[in-house]
PDB file of C-alpha atoms in Angstrom:
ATOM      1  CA  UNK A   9      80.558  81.937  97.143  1.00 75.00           C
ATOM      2  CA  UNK A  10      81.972  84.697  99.814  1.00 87.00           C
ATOM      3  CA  UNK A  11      85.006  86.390 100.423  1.00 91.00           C
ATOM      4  CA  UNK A  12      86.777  84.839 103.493  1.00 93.00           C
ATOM      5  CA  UNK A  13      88.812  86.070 106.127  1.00 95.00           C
ATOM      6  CA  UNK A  14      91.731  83.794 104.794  1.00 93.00           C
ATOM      7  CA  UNK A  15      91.464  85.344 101.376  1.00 94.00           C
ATOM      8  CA  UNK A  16      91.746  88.985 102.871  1.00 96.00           C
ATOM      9  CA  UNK A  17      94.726  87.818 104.770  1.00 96.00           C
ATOM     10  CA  UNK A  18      96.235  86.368 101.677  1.00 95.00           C
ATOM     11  CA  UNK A  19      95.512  90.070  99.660  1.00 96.00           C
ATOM     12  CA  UNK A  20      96.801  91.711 102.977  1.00 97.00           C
ATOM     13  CA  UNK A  21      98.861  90.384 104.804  1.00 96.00           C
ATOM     14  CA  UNK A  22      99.018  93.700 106.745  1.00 97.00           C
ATOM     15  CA  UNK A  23      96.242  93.482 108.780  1.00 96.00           C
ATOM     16  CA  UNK A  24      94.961  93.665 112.717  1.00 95.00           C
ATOM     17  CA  UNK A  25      92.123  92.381 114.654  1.00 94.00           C
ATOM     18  CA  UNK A  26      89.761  89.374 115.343  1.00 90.00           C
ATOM     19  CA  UNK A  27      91.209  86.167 113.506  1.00 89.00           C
ATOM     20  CA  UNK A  28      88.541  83.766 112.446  1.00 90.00           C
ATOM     21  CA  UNK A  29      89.191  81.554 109.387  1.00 87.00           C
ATOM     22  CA  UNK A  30      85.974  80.762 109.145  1.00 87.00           C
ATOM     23  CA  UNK A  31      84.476  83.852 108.701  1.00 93.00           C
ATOM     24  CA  UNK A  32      82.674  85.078 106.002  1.00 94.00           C
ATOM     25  CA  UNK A  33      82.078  88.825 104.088  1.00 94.00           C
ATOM     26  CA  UNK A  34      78.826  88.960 102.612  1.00 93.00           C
ATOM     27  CA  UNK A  35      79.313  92.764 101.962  1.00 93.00           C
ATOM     28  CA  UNK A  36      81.651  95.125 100.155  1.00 93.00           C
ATOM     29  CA  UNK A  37      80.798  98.632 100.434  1.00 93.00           C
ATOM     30  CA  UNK A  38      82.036 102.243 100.054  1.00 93.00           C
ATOM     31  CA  UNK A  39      79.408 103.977 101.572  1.00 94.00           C
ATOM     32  CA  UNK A  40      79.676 104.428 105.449  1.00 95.00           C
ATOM     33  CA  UNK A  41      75.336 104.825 105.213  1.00 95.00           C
ATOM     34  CA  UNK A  42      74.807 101.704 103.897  1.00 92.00           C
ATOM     35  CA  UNK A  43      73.406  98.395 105.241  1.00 93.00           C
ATOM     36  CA  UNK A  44      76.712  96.535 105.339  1.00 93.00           C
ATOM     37  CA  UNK A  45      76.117  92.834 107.132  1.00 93.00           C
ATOM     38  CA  UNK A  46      79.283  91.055 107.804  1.00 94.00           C
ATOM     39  CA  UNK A  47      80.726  93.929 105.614  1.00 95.00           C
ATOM     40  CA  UNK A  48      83.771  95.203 105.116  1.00 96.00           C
ATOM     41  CA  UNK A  49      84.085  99.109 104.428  1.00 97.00           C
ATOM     42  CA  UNK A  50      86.374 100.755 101.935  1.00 96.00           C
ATOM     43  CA  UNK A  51      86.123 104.272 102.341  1.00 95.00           C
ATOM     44  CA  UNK A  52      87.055 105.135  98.655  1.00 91.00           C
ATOM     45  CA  UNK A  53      85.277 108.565  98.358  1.00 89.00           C
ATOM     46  CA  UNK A  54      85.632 112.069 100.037  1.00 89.00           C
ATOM     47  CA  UNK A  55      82.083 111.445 100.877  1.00 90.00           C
ATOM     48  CA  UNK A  56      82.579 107.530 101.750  1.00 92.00           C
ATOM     49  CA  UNK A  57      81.501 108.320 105.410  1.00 95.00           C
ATOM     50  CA  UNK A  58      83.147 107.808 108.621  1.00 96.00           C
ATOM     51  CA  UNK A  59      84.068 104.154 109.902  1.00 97.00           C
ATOM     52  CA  UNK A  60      82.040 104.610 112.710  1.00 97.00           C
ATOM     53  CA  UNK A  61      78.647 104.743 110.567  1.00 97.00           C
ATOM     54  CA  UNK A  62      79.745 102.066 108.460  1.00 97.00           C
ATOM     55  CA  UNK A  63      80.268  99.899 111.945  1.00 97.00           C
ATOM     56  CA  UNK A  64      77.158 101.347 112.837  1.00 97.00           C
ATOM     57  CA  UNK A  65      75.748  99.506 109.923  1.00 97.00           C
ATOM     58  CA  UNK A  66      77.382  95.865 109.943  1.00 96.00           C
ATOM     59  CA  UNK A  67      80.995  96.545 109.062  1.00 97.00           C
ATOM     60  CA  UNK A  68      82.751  94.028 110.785  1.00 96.00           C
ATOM     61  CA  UNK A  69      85.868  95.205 108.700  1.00 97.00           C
ATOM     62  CA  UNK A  70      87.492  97.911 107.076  1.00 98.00           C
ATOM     63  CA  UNK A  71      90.252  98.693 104.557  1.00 97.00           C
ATOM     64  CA  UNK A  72      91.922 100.998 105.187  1.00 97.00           C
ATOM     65  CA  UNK A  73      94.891 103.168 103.907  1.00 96.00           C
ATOM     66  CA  UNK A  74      97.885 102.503 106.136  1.00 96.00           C
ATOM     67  CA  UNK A  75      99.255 106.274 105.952  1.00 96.00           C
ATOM     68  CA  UNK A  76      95.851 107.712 106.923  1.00 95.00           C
ATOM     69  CA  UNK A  77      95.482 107.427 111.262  1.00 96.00           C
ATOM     70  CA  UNK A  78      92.942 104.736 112.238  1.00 95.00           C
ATOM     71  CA  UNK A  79      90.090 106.816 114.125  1.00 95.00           C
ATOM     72  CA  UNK A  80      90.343 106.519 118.300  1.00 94.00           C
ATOM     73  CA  UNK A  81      87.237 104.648 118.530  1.00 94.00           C
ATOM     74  CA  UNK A  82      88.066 101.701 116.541  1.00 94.00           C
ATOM     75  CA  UNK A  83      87.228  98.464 118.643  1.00 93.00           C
ATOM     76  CA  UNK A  84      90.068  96.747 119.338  1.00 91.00           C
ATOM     77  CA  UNK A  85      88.941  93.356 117.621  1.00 92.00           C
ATOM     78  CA  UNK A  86      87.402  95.267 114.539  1.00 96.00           C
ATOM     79  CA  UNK A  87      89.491  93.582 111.369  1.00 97.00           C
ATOM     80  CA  UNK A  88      91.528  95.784 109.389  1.00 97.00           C
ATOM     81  CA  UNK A  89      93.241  95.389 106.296  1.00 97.00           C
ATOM     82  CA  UNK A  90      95.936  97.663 105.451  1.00 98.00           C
ATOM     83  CA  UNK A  91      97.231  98.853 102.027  1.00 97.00           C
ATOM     84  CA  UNK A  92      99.272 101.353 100.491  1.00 96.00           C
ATOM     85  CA  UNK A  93      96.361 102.356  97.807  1.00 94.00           C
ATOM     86  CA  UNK A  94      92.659 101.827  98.342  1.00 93.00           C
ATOM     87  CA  UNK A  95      91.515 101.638  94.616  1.00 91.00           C
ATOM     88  CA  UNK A  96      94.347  98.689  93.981  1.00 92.00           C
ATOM     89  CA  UNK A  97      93.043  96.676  96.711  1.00 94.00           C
ATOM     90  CA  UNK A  98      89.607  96.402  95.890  1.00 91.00           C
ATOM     91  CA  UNK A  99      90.755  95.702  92.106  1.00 89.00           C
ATOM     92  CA  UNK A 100      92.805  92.823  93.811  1.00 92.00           C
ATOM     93  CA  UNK A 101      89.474  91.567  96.046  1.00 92.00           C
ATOM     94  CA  UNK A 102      87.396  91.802  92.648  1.00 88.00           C
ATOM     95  CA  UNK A 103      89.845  89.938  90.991  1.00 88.00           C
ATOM     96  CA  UNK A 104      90.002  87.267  93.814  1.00 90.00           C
ATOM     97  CA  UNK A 105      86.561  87.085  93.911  1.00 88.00           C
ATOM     98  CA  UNK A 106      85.850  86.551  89.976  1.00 83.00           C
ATOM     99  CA  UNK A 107      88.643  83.896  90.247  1.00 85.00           C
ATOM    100  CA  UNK A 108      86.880  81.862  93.560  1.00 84.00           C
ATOM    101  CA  UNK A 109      83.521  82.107  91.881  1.00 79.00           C
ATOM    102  CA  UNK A 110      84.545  80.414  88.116  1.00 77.00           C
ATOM    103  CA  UNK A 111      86.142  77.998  90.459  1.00 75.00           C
ATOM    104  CA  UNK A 112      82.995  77.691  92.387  1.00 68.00           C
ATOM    105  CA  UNK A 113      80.421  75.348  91.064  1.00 58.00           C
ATOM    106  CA  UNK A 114      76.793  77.318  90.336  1.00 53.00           C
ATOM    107  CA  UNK A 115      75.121  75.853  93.107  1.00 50.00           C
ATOM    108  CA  UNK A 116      77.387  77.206  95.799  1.00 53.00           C
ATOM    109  CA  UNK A 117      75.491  78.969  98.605  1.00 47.00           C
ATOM    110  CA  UNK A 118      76.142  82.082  99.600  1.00 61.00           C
ATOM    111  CA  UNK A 119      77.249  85.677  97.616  1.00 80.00           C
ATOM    112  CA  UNK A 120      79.353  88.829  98.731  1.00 80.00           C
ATOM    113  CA  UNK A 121      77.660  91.633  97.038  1.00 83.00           C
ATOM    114  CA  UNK A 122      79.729  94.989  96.199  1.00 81.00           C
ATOM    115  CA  UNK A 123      78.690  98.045  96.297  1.00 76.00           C
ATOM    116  CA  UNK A 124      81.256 100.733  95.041  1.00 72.00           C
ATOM    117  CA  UNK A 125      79.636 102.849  93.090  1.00 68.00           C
ATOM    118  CA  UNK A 126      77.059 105.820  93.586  1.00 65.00           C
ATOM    119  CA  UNK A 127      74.776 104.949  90.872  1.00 55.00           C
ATOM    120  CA  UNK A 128      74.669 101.275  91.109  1.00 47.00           C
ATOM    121  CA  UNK A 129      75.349  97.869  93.181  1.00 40.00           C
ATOM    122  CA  UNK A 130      77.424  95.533  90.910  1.00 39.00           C
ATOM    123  CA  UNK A 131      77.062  91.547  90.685  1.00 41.00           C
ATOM    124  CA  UNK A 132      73.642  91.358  91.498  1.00 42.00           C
ATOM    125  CA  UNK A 133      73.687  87.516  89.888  1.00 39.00           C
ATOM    126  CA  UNK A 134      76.605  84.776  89.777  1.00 40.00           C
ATOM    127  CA  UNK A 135      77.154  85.433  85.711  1.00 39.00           C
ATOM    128  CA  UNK A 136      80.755  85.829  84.855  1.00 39.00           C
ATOM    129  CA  UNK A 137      79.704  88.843  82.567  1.00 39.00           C
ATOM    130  CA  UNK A 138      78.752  90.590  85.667  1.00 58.00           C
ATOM    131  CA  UNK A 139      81.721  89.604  87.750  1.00 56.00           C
ATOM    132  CA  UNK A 140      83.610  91.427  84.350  1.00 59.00           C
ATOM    133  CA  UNK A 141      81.808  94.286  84.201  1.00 65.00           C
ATOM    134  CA  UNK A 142      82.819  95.030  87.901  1.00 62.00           C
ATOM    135  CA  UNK A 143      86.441  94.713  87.330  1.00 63.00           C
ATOM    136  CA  UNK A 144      86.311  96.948  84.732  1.00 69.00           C
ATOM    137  CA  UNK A 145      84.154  99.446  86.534  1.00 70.00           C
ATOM    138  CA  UNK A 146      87.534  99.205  89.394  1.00 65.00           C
ATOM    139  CA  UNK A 147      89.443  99.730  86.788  1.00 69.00           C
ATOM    140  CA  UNK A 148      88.268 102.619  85.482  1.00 71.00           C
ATOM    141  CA  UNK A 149      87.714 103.711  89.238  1.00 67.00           C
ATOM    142  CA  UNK A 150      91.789 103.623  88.914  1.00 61.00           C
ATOM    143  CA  UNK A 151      92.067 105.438  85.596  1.00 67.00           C
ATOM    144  CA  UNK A 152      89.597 108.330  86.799  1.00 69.00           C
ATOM    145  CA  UNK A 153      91.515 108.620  90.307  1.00 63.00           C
ATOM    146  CA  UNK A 154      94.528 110.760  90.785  1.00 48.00           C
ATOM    147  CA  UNK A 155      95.498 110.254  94.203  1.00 46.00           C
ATOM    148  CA  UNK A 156      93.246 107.302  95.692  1.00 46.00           C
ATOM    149  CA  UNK A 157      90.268 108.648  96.484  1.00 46.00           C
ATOM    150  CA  UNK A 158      87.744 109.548  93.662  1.00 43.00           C
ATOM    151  CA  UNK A 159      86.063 113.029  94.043  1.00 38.00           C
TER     152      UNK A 159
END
């Protein structure tokens, strides 16, 4: 089970770029470096990277904080997904997600994987104990934050 481009557009409804209702996110990321197929980037950290690196590695979306200028070299039909705080939204994608997949029958094909944190990359299996433990990890994200963006 995968995040779709019709669930992002139901989170955000703010949004720009390709529309394809059919496509599929296999990758949720906040690191810029990191191998990111059909990803989409959340640049969450001071030290998240730029956009450009994390198109450079398979973004094929980003979102992004709408008070914070989009960079000049963003492609015209590069998907973004505007919101007011960065943290919130991927709380609201995580809780999406763990909704879809206890929806989902086990057998369902396919997996977006997220990768928020520096130490580790979270629901590495389908287990609803895993899909927990990464809300709560967002969560505390939130609690730890003051203005957004974690130190």
């Amino acid at each position: 089970m995968t995040l779709l481009y019709r669930d992002m557009v139901q989170l955000f409804p703010n949004n720009k770029g390709m529309s394809d209702p059919s496509l599929q996110f296999l990758t949720v990321t906040s690191f810029a470096q990191s191998a990111q197929p059909k990803g989409i980037f959340i640049p969450l950290y001071k030290d998240s990277g730029e956009l450009k690196e994390a198109i450079d590695h398979g973004a094929i979306a980003v979102l992004w904080d709408e008070l914070v200028p989009l960079p000049a070299y963003t492609p015209n039909h590069f998907l973004i997904f505007y919101c007011t705080d960065l943290l919130k939204g991927l709380k609201k994608m995580t809780e999406l997600y763990c909704k879809k997949q206890l929806e989902m029958d086990e057998e369902q094909m396919g997996q977006t994987k997220f990768h928020f944190l520096p130490e580790t990359s979270l629901n590495r299996t389908n287990s609803t104990y895993d899909l927990a433990v990464m809300v709560n990890e967002v969560e505390q994200l939130m609690k730890d934050s003051h203005d957004g963006r974690e130190e």
